[in-house]
Every structure is written in C-alpha cells, then in structure tokens.
Amino acid sequence: MRPDDLPQALPWRPHDWHKGDHLLALLAANASSHPAEIAMRERDRGIWREYTWQDYHDTVLAFAAGLEALGVRPFEVVQIIGDNRPALYFAMVALGALRAIASPAYPDATPDEIALLAEREDVRCAVVEDQEQVDKLLQLEKEHGERYRLIVYDDPRGLAGKMPERFVAFTDVVARGRERLAADPLLRQALLERPSAHDVAVLLHSSGTTGTPKGVPLKHGHVLSAVRNAAQAGYFQNGDVHVAYLPMAWVGDYIFSIGAAFALRFAVNIPERQETVIRDLREIAPTVFFSSPRAWAGMITRIQVGMDESTPLKRRLYEHFMAFAIDLERRRLAGSPPSLGARLWRTLGEWMIYGPIKDQLGLARVRRAYTAGEAIGEDDFLFLRALGVPLRQFYGQTENCALCAAQSADDVKLHTVGRPFPGVEVKIADSGEILVRGDNVFDGYYDNPKASEEALEDGWLHTGDAGYFEEDGSLVVLGRLSEVAYTAAGERYVATYIENRIKFSQYVKDVCVVGENRPFLTAIVCIDLEAVGHWAEEHGVPYTSYADLSQKPEVYDLVARVIAHVNNVLPSGLRIRRFVNLHKPFDPDDGEVTRTRKLRRKVIYDRYAPILEALYDPARREIDFQATITYETGETGVIARRLRLYDVAPAQGE
Amino acid sequence: MFYRLSGVHHTRYEDTRRLWPIPTDRRLVAVLFLLALSAPLWLSELYLQNYLLPWLIWSAATLSLTLLMGVAGQLHFGYAAVMAIGAYSAIHLVRLGVPFELAFIGAGLVAAVIGCLFGAAALRVKGLYLVMATLAMQYLVDWVIVNVPAISGGAHATLQAPEARVLFFSFADGFTRYYFAFFWAVFMTVFLLNTKRTSFGRALVAIRDKDYAASVIGVSPFKYKLLAFFTSSFFGGMSGAVLAFCFYRAVTPEQFGFNVSTQLVAMVLVGGLGSVIGAYLGAAFVLLTPMILSNGIAALSDAGWLSVSANLLAHLPLMIYGALIIGFLLAEPLGLAKIYDNMRNYFLVWPFKHSRR
C-alpha cells in the first residue's frame, strides 16, 4: 500500500488541522500531566489490573518500537482481531506512531470474512488476542495460501514456545521495544513526532447491511474533531468512567475507548469476558454508558423476566412505581412538568425501586447514557428514562465517526435524535435523504473511488437515511432510505419501525417484516429463548430445544398476541396478517444479521424464499423447511423442521 | 432497597477477602459499634447494667463456645464449668495480689489447661459420647468447687470479687465494668471473624466436616482438636472472669451449674452454629426473652387483661419461651443467624427474587 492510494483530503474541503494534533500527542500530554491517573482497567481473574496514563504511554511506545524492529512499515494495514483487551488497544495506538493503519475485525468473524478483508487490504501482519484467533488465521492460510508475515498474540496460553518464528508474544515485542528505547534515547521523541493529524488512525468497516463491508479510513483529525464537537455540546465530560465492551471493530468503541478517552482522559474499563460484562459493569458503575438499542432492550427483558418471578410484594411495588414513572416521563416529554406530590412520590420510588434496579444493572452512576445504531423502541426509551437512566439518542455512521447529532440533556423528545453537533452541518436532500458535512466526515472509502464518489458529493456525505428537520431544528430519522417500501396496494411503510414495536415484547428477539410489492404484511419471528423458555416453564409447556420450543402451539399463540397488540396501533393496510416462528435465531455467522445485529434483508429474503412464498399462499398451513447454519469455524450444518404458518386474528373493528 | 453494590471493585486479591466487602454492611457495623460505645450516654443505668452488660458478656462466652462447637464441631456440655474455673481462678489470683491484667490471662490459662484435659477425651470419642465426657467435666468441676473450701470458701459460701483495677480504672465504677465487657465482646468478635479466615480456622472446619478426611489432607486431628479445646477454654475462662468481675461481683457454685451449660449450648444452637452474629442473637434470645416475657405478662396481668392463676402466671413465660425456641428451630434449623441472613438476602437482591445473572 502506498500512501497516495489512501483517500486524500478532498479539494473542496481542505482540513485546517494542526499537523501535531494527533492521538499520540494527546497520549503523551496525558502521561505528562496526569501520570498516575488510571487510564485503563482490565478485569483479570477476578481483580482489576490498572494501567496509569504513564503505563499506557510507555507500553504504546515500546510496542511501536518493537513492531518497527519486526518490520511493520508505514501505511501498511495491520489487522487487530479479538475481544476488547488492553494489549489490542495499545497496539492500535502504537500502529499510529508508526503511521501504519490498524484495522480491527470482529472477534467472531469467520476465517472467510477475515480472508476477504485481508485480501482486499493486502494485510500481512496481525495483532490477535489468543489461540482461538491464531487458529482462525492458520485455517485461513490453509485455504487461501500463506499470507501473514507477522502475527503478534496477547494471551500466550497454548501458543508460547510452540509456534514458528513469525508468531511473537505481545510481551516479547514490548520487551524488544524497551531495549530499543533504552539504547536510543531519541527514538521516544521521534515516534511521537512521526504521525500527523492527516494520517489514517484506524480503518473501520461499514456495517454492510447491503453487500460486503466497505473500508472506512478515519484520520486522527476526523476522530478528534468529532470528539471535540461532541464534548463542546456537553456530550462527554472530562474524566468519565467508561466500560469498553462493544466490539473493537465498531466505530462507537473506537470513538469512546480511544478517541474520547484520550481527549478527555476517560478511565476505560475492560470486562473479563463477554459473558461477564453484566457483572463487571456493576463492579465499575460507569458514568458514561453507550449501548445499542438491542442491548438496552435485552437489559429491559432481564428486568422484566426477573420481576416476573419475584416475590409478590416486590412485584406489586415494582408494577406500581414503574407504571407511575413511565406515565410521569411520558408527560414530562410532552412538556408538562410534574407536580410537587408526583416529584415526592418519585423520590420514594427512586429509593424503593428505581435506585435498586439501576444498582443491580450497574447504571447507578450513569450521568450520560446513549443509544445509537438504529431506532430504539419508544417503549424501551420511555422505560429507561422512567427508571432514571438519562438516556439520549444520538445519530451517526461509521463514515462520520458516529457523532453527527444528539439530543441535549434537557431537551429529549421521543421521535427526534436531537440537533447536529456544533461544527457539523446537516441538510436534507430533495430526495429526503440526510446529508452531513464537517471535519468529522471521512475523506472517502478505502481503495474504492467509485463508492467514495457516490457517498461524497461536494463534501456532503450521503447517509442513505431518510429524515427531516423539526421546527426547532432537531433532526428526525425515519429509517433507511432503501427501507421505505410500498405494499402492492401502495401503502408506504418502514419495516424497522414495525419491527421495533414488535421487538419491545420480551418474547421476540428478532423479527423481519415482509411486504414489499405484496398484498399484505407478514413476519418471520425469532423468539427469545430466555424469555419464552422461562414463560414455558411457568406455563407447563415442555420443550427440548430452541427449534422445538418455537413450534409449540402455545408459543405461537403467545407470539400472535404480541403481534395482534402491535396491529392495534397500525393502519389497517399495514397489519401483519400471517407469521411464522423460525426454528433458529438469526445469526451473524449465517449472514442474516450484521455483527451489530441489524437485519440483512436481502440474505433473509433469499434464504427463506420458500417460507415467504408459503406465507402468501393462503392454502398452505405449514411448510417443511431446512435451514443451514454456519458454525464459528465456518463449517455448516442443517436443521430441518415442519414450520406452522399462523394467521393472526383480525384486529377489532375489522 | 438498602444495599448498593455497584462500583465495588477490587484491585488486589487481599481486598476481595476483607471482612465486610459491602458498604452497607460496613455502615451497619459502624452504627452498631457507635451505639454500643455511647450506650452509657443514652441508656438508663438499669438497662445498661442489667440487660446490655450481661448480654455482651454472654455473647462473648457464646463466641468462645461457638469456636469449639460451631467451627470445630466438638460438642461441649460442660462449658459453664470452664467459665467457673476462669471466674474462681481470677478471683483467687487477684486475692493473692496478682494484678488484674495478669490474673485475667492466668484465669484463661488455668481454664485452658483443665479444659484440655477433658478435651483430650474428644480424641477418642465423638458425638454423644463426647457429650457424656464433657458432662462428666461439669459435675467433677462442680463437685470440686463445692467440696474444696479453699476454692469456694465453703459449701454454700459466696465469694466476693475483690477490689481490682484494670489499667487504672476501678471495677467499682459502673462505666469501667461496662466498657471492659464491651471491649471484651469486641475483641472476641474480631477474633472469631478473623479466625474463620485463617489456616487455623479452616483446619478446624475440616475437622468438623470429617476428621479422618481432614487427616488425609494433612490436617492433624490430634493437634487441632486439642488446639480447639485449648483456645475455646482459654477464652471461655476469661469470659468467666469478666462475668465474675463485671456482672456478678460475687460468685457461687450455683451460678455455673449444669443448667447454665445447657443455656450456653442453647445460645449457640438458637443463634446458629459457627456464626458470629448468631452468637449475639442467640445470647439475646436465651438471656433476654424470658425477662421480657415475664415483664410483659406481669404487665398484662396487672392491667387486668390477663386473668389466670398466680401459679400459671409464673409458668406462662417459660411455656411461651419454650414454644418460641421450638418454633424458631422448626422454622429455620440453622438458627437466628440464618433468619437474619435470609432477611439480608431479601433486601440484597431487591427488587428481584435472586441475584441477576
């Protein structure tokens, strides 16, 4: 990769960034001004190991020096694969010091997915978490030929001393770098001065709801502009405590755990494993928390399942205070301030119910809670705000560092995503598409001039989302422009909107609403195993597996009630008439959802075409179907089932 | 509702083993400590000297017995005798001119040595047979005290506790008596809480659970059973001395009879085997409930709400008391400590039923 292959600042929008204002300079500044302050904590075998800014800075420079000695060259793309680990964050920053480009991949990506990216970006080096990822790369090389020149691993278990020379432990690289730094006193300063604000800091990938992911190179300047815009709007605060549990390959994690963490000296906390996030979150009690609507909904499901099986007194108190708070919050958002009595009653509820629940979830200290990525269900949003979690929506894409617009603390409305950040221009195209311009908007896709040209026009980023401005200047996002669809009868609908309403039920994990150019709407439903399983236990419905549970007549009735409930608020042409319970959940390994759990409709339509045909054939009551599933290793298997097609009873008044 | 656990995290393994990792528990302990420390300021002399003081002393005695019965699993039905040895030793030592501080430790040593002699029986017998061996100790010690005038001063004599000072404070002063008993209870509490976390405590638990399994993993039952009897008797003897100097002020053999031994066992059992808070709750239950019941029933009868014969009136408190013990043990065989624990858990996971995954 030569530097001139990378997207350059576009002629109509020269960045006026100061060359020395990059992430490494911030790291060095933090290390000299607050050397003993905690920059990162990692939970390791039950206790939190702490890294101060001084440790962070020293490790990053040593790793950079070591990597250079091992032959990592400027402008080379280096893959970062694994769960959130300090070593991987250090590596991402250290690559910046060498002007090389870190490209994080999802830890559960299959070898084929990694191979695809590696080939396109000519990757020869990787920094990986553990043996699992190393095995993945070895598997990939077996199928696609030898590729990697250097693989650095963090966790030496099962690897140390057994691997060929090109596999090096993270600690060895750091040790080697320390020797170099000790031998050459000028190297330290040189490493800090090498990068420029105009260098690419990280190469991320668009979520790829349509087609294969595109490379999105974000420069130091983009990241810092985005973070500073947001901080100016009061969106982050100095010294926030943050939990880094979202995949490192997601733009949100990069912006929070490195961008904002450096600019505003966050304490970044890394859970022990993905499975322990919930517990670790409670141990840390962060002050800023960022999650996807999916994860927020999962949190609410956990509360509801927990309360369902709680003791009668506790449940009654919960039901009373929760209903009270939701009602209060609804009226507050509608603009009527609560009365003194209501405020006092809420204070009592805070002590009895809201406080303890927030404490159990680890959200007791959250001052800034955010959701983004897709629209959040109204009911979820109300529920969390009623609980006292100051949840706000924000809006952004990978292409604009995820920070584009956000609700302000005192002005939260259900349907808007708030006003654009200072320094970010947003306008609506004639087609209804949202366009964004600013220093946080990237300069073009990686090695894909055609796509870049389509996405960037005169510096305006075409987001692909439909939206409009309210009178007070806040932005309303309707959904993907491509998802606005019409039924055969010409009714206009946005599938995600209906899906989100259905998904607020704890029993539904995923749902895909179908109806484009069809006479009516239908749905493919994936039940939530935890919630429905619990419901089945309570109601004496025996089951053996997900597939078995999903086809129980009682479960069909349960899901039908959920859908009928949503149908009540939909116009009659947009009611869901038929649905099928799928016998497997949608899985990113099967390509049905992205790693961030957005539906890939094209894949679903293709794969389940026979089911869709049957759904629109009134004569059919059931269908035999074989679903292929892909395991994490890339192998495939098949689950065959007879699926029932269920007609939803017509809503009242029909 | 009261417990807030978020934000509690540890950076060293040592911290994860601290006594009260939950802030609410720490606050509760601090409040109780301060309340007890300031008790002379807000509690009347009557309640201080007749309720709180004996409760603290008996709790300390129960704590030392719980080390033997609850932690090490060795039944002891002659613990009043151990306390008697301590009480008489301390009084005689002070009479001989030994400073109280030394006499106090001496009382413990004498009790420990004699306790160990009988405890040695535990090396050969277990369960009911050990109960018999310790009962033998109770009667032997009783007999010796009553029949050796040099010890008791005569068959029906009362032995006055001599004037003594501890660290310049005279026992003639009520404050000294209260604070000495209080700090003794605090010391025993801290000792037992920490013992349970040491290798010694863990060895005792191993012996309790199965002594020959313990010996397989290298815990010598011989050594640890003797140590358990020694330590427990040592502190039991000292508690007896505290009882003699701070509360009774004069001792007679009847004060350490077999019925007292059974009461001590009841305190440990009702409170909850091996539990520190259980020792306090058990002592309070066994000691204070009869007093409160008889006061209450007397008040009811005086007010004319309860018209029963004087004979029944005297026995009614005992009947209710017995029913209460049976009731509590039926409801929760693991004792009052477990009931407290259940209540704590109810609030700990509030508003859920159990902790969330």
mmCIF file with all atom_site columns, N, CA and C in Angstrom, chain A residues 43-71:
data_model
loop_
_atom_site.group_PDB
_atom_site.id
_atom_site.type_symbol
_atom_site.label_atom_id
_atom_site.label_alt_id
_atom_site.label_comp_id
_atom_site.label_asym_id
_atom_site.label_entity_id
_atom_site.label_seq_id
_atom_site.pdbx_PDB_ins_code
_atom_site.Cartn_x
_atom_site.Cartn_y
_atom_site.Cartn_z
_atom_site.occupancy
_atom_site.B_iso_or_equiv
_atom_site.pdbx_formal_charge
_atom_site.auth_seq_id
_atom_site.auth_comp_id
_atom_site.auth_asym_id
_atom_site.auth_atom_id
_atom_site.pdbx_PDB_model_num
ATOM 1  N N  . ARG A 1 43 ? -10.310 -6.457  33.946 1.00 0.00 ? 43 ARG A N  1
ATOM 2  C CA . ARG A 1 43 ? -10.605 -7.463  34.954 1.00 0.00 ? 43 ARG A CA 1
ATOM 3  C C  . ARG A 1 43 ? -9.917  -8.751  34.532 1.00 0.00 ? 43 ARG A C  1
ATOM 4  N N  . ASP A 1 44 ? -9.019  -9.212  35.389 1.00 0.00 ? 44 ASP A N  1
ATOM 5  C CA . ASP A 1 44 ? -8.242  -10.394 35.047 1.00 0.00 ? 44 ASP A CA 1
ATOM 6  C C  . ASP A 1 44 ? -8.298  -11.355 36.222 1.00 0.00 ? 44 ASP A C  1
ATOM 7  N N  . ARG A 1 45 ? -8.882  -12.487 36.025 1.00 0.00 ? 45 ARG A N  1
ATOM 8  C CA . ARG A 1 45 ? -9.040  -13.496 37.082 1.00 0.00 ? 45 ARG A CA 1
ATOM 9  C C  . ARG A 1 45 ? -9.578  -12.883 38.381 1.00 0.00 ? 45 ARG A C  1
ATOM 10 N N  . GLY A 1 46 ? -10.640 -12.114 38.248 1.00 0.00 ? 46 GLY A N  1
ATOM 11 C CA . GLY A 1 46 ? -11.363 -11.649 39.428 1.00 0.00 ? 46 GLY A CA 1
ATOM 12 C C  . GLY A 1 46 ? -10.974 -10.294 39.973 1.00 0.00 ? 46 GLY A C  1
ATOM 13 N N  . ILE A 1 47 ? -9.792  -9.784  39.630 1.00 0.00 ? 47 ILE A N  1
ATOM 14 C CA . ILE A 1 47 ? -9.452  -8.449  40.145 1.00 0.00 ? 47 ILE A CA 1
ATOM 15 C C  . ILE A 1 47 ? -9.136  -7.520  38.980 1.00 0.00 ? 47 ILE A C  1
ATOM 16 N N  . TRP A 1 48 ? -9.207  -6.237  39.274 1.00 0.00 ? 48 TRP A N  1
ATOM 17 C CA . TRP A 1 48 ? -8.995  -5.239  38.218 1.00 0.00 ? 48 TRP A CA 1
ATOM 18 C C  . TRP A 1 48 ? -7.539  -4.816  38.195 1.00 0.00 ? 48 TRP A C  1
ATOM 19 N N  . ARG A 1 49 ? -6.873  -5.078  37.082 1.00 0.00 ? 49 ARG A N  1
ATOM 20 C CA . ARG A 1 49 ? -5.494  -4.623  36.922 1.00 0.00 ? 49 ARG A CA 1
ATOM 21 C C  . ARG A 1 49 ? -5.541  -3.232  36.301 1.00 0.00 ? 49 ARG A C  1
ATOM 22 N N  . GLU A 1 50 ? -4.768  -2.326  36.886 1.00 0.00 ? 50 GLU A N  1
ATOM 23 C CA . GLU A 1 50 ? -4.868  -0.934  36.465 1.00 0.00 ? 50 GLU A CA 1
ATOM 24 C C  . GLU A 1 50 ? -3.651  -0.503  35.659 1.00 0.00 ? 50 GLU A C  1
ATOM 25 N N  . TYR A 1 51 ? -3.910  0.344   34.692 1.00 0.00 ? 51 TYR A N  1
ATOM 26 C CA . TYR A 1 51 ? -2.839  0.952   33.897 1.00 0.00 ? 51 TYR A CA 1
ATOM 27 C C  . TYR A 1 51 ? -2.987  2.452   34.019 1.00 0.00 ? 51 TYR A C  1
ATOM 28 N N  . THR A 1 52 ? -1.926  3.121   34.444 1.00 0.00 ? 52 THR A N  1
ATOM 29 C CA . THR A 1 52 ? -1.984  4.582   34.507 1.00 0.00 ? 52 THR A CA 1
ATOM 30 C C  . THR A 1 52 ? -1.665  5.128   33.121 1.00 0.00 ? 52 THR A C  1
ATOM 31 N N  . TRP A 1 53 ? -1.857  6.429   32.969 1.00 0.00 ? 53 TRP A N  1
ATOM 32 C CA . TRP A 1 53 ? -1.511  7.054   31.678 1.00 0.00 ? 53 TRP A CA 1
ATOM 33 C C  . TRP A 1 53 ? -0.029  6.849   31.375 1.00 0.00 ? 53 TRP A C  1
ATOM 34 N N  . GLN A 1 54 ? 0.793   6.871   32.445 1.00 0.00 ? 54 GLN A N  1
ATOM 35 C CA . GLN A 1 54 ? 2.228   6.640   32.245 1.00 0.00 ? 54 GLN A CA 1
ATOM 36 C C  . GLN A 1 54 ? 2.460   5.234   31.674 1.00 0.00 ? 54 GLN A C  1
ATOM 37 N N  . ASP A 1 55 ? 1.792   4.217   32.275 1.00 0.00 ? 55 ASP A N  1
ATOM 38 C CA . ASP A 1 55 ? 1.938   2.843   31.779 1.00 0.00 ? 55 ASP A CA 1
ATOM 39 C C  . ASP A 1 55 ? 1.484   2.752   30.327 1.00 0.00 ? 55 ASP A C  1
ATOM 40 N N  . TYR A 1 56 ? 0.333   3.372   30.062 1.00 0.00 ? 56 TYR A N  1
ATOM 41 C CA . TYR A 1 56 ? -0.267  3.350   28.732 1.00 0.00 ? 56 TYR A CA 1
ATOM 42 C C  . TYR A 1 56 ? 0.749   3.877   27.723 1.00 0.00 ? 56 TYR A C  1
ATOM 43 N N  . HIS A 1 57 ? 1.260   5.067   28.033 1.00 0.00 ? 57 HIS A N  1
ATOM 44 C CA . HIS A 1 57 ? 2.195   5.749   27.145 1.00 0.00 ? 57 HIS A CA 1
ATOM 45 C C  . HIS A 1 57 ? 3.450   4.905   26.924 1.00 0.00 ? 57 HIS A C  1
ATOM 46 N N  . ASP A 1 58 ? 4.024   4.381   28.020 1.00 0.00 ? 58 ASP A N  1
ATOM 47 C CA . ASP A 1 58 ? 5.260   3.609   27.901 1.00 0.00 ? 58 ASP A CA 1
ATOM 48 C C  . ASP A 1 58 ? 5.043   2.345   27.086 1.00 0.00 ? 58 ASP A C  1
ATOM 49 N N  . THR A 1 59 ? 3.918   1.653   27.359 1.00 0.00 ? 59 THR A N  1
ATOM 50 C CA . THR A 1 59 ? 3.675   0.401   26.644 1.00 0.00 ? 59 THR A CA 1
ATOM 51 C C  . THR A 1 59 ? 3.465   0.666   25.158 1.00 0.00 ? 59 THR A C  1
ATOM 52 N N  . VAL A 1 60 ? 2.715   1.713   24.852 1.00 0.00 ? 60 VAL A N  1
ATOM 53 C CA . VAL A 1 60 ? 2.445   2.020   23.447 1.00 0.00 ? 60 VAL A CA 1
ATOM 54 C C  . VAL A 1 60 ? 3.751   2.313   22.711 1.00 0.00 ? 60 VAL A C  1
ATOM 55 N N  . LEU A 1 61 ? 4.596   3.132   23.309 1.00 0.00 ? 61 LEU A N  1
ATOM 56 C CA . LEU A 1 61 ? 5.851   3.480   22.616 1.00 0.00 ? 61 LEU A CA 1
ATOM 57 C C  . LEU A 1 61 ? 6.749   2.260   22.486 1.00 0.00 ? 61 LEU A C  1
ATOM 58 N N  . ALA A 1 62 ? 6.814   1.453   23.546 1.00 0.00 ? 62 ALA A N  1
ATOM 59 C CA . ALA A 1 62 ? 7.669   0.270   23.484 1.00 0.00 ? 62 ALA A CA 1
ATOM 60 C C  . ALA A 1 62 ? 7.151   -0.700  22.431 1.00 0.00 ? 62 ALA A C  1
ATOM 61 N N  . PHE A 1 63 ? 5.827   -0.854  22.385 1.00 0.00 ? 63 PHE A N  1
ATOM 62 C CA . PHE A 1 63 ? 5.266   -1.773  21.392 1.00 0.00 ? 63 PHE A CA 1
ATOM 63 C C  . PHE A 1 63 ? 5.535   -1.265  19.983 1.00 0.00 ? 63 PHE A C  1
ATOM 64 N N  . ALA A 1 64 ? 5.409   0.060   19.804 1.00 0.00 ? 64 ALA A N  1
ATOM 65 C CA . ALA A 1 64 ? 5.674   0.639   18.492 1.00 0.00 ? 64 ALA A CA 1
ATOM 66 C C  . ALA A 1 64 ? 7.126   0.389   18.089 1.00 0.00 ? 64 ALA A C  1
ATOM 67 N N  . ALA A 1 65 ? 8.030   0.625   19.034 1.00 0.00 ? 65 ALA A N  1
ATOM 68 C CA . ALA A 1 65 ? 9.448   0.425   18.723 1.00 0.00 ? 65 ALA A CA 1
ATOM 69 C C  . ALA A 1 65 ? 9.721   -1.038  18.394 1.00 0.00 ? 65 ALA A C  1
ATOM 70 N N  . GLY A 1 66 ? 9.079   -1.931  19.133 1.00 0.00 ? 66 GLY A N  1
ATOM 71 C CA . GLY A 1 66 ? 9.261   -3.348  18.881 1.00 0.00 ? 66 GLY A CA 1
ATOM 72 C C  . GLY A 1 66 ? 8.707   -3.764  17.534 1.00 0.00 ? 66 GLY A C  1
ATOM 73 N N  . LEU A 1 67 ? 7.529   -3.248  17.209 1.00 0.00 ? 67 LEU A N  1
ATOM 74 C CA . LEU A 1 67 ? 6.908   -3.597  15.927 1.00 0.00 ? 67 LEU A CA 1
ATOM 75 C C  . LEU A 1 67 ? 7.773   -3.117  14.766 1.00 0.00 ? 67 LEU A C  1
ATOM 76 N N  . GLU A 1 68 ? 8.342   -1.943  14.953 1.00 0.00 ? 68 GLU A N  1
ATOM 77 C CA . GLU A 1 68 ? 9.169   -1.401  13.868 1.00 0.00 ? 68 GLU A CA 1
ATOM 78 C C  . GLU A 1 68 ? 10.365  -2.311  13.632 1.00 0.00 ? 68 GLU A C  1
ATOM 79 N N  . ALA A 1 69 ? 10.932  -2.778  14.739 1.00 0.00 ? 69 ALA A N  1
ATOM 80 C CA . ALA A 1 69 ? 12.074  -3.683  14.615 1.00 0.00 ? 69 ALA A CA 1
ATOM 81 C C  . ALA A 1 69 ? 11.658  -4.981  13.921 1.00 0.00 ? 69 ALA A C  1
ATOM 82 N N  . LEU A 1 70 ? 10.399  -5.357  14.059 1.00 0.00 ? 70 LEU A N  1
ATOM 83 C CA . LEU A 1 70 ? 9.919   -6.585  13.433 1.00 0.00 ? 70 LEU A CA 1
ATOM 84 C C  . LEU A 1 70 ? 9.444   -6.336  12.000 1.00 0.00 ? 70 LEU A C  1
ATOM 85 N N  . GLY A 1 71 ? 9.596   -5.110  11.546 1.00 0.00 ? 71 GLY A N  1
ATOM 86 C CA . GLY A 1 71 ? 9.389   -4.852  10.134 1.00 0.00 ? 71 GLY A CA 1
ATOM 87 C C  . GLY A 1 71 ? 8.022   -4.345  9.730  1.00 0.00 ? 71 GLY A C  1
#
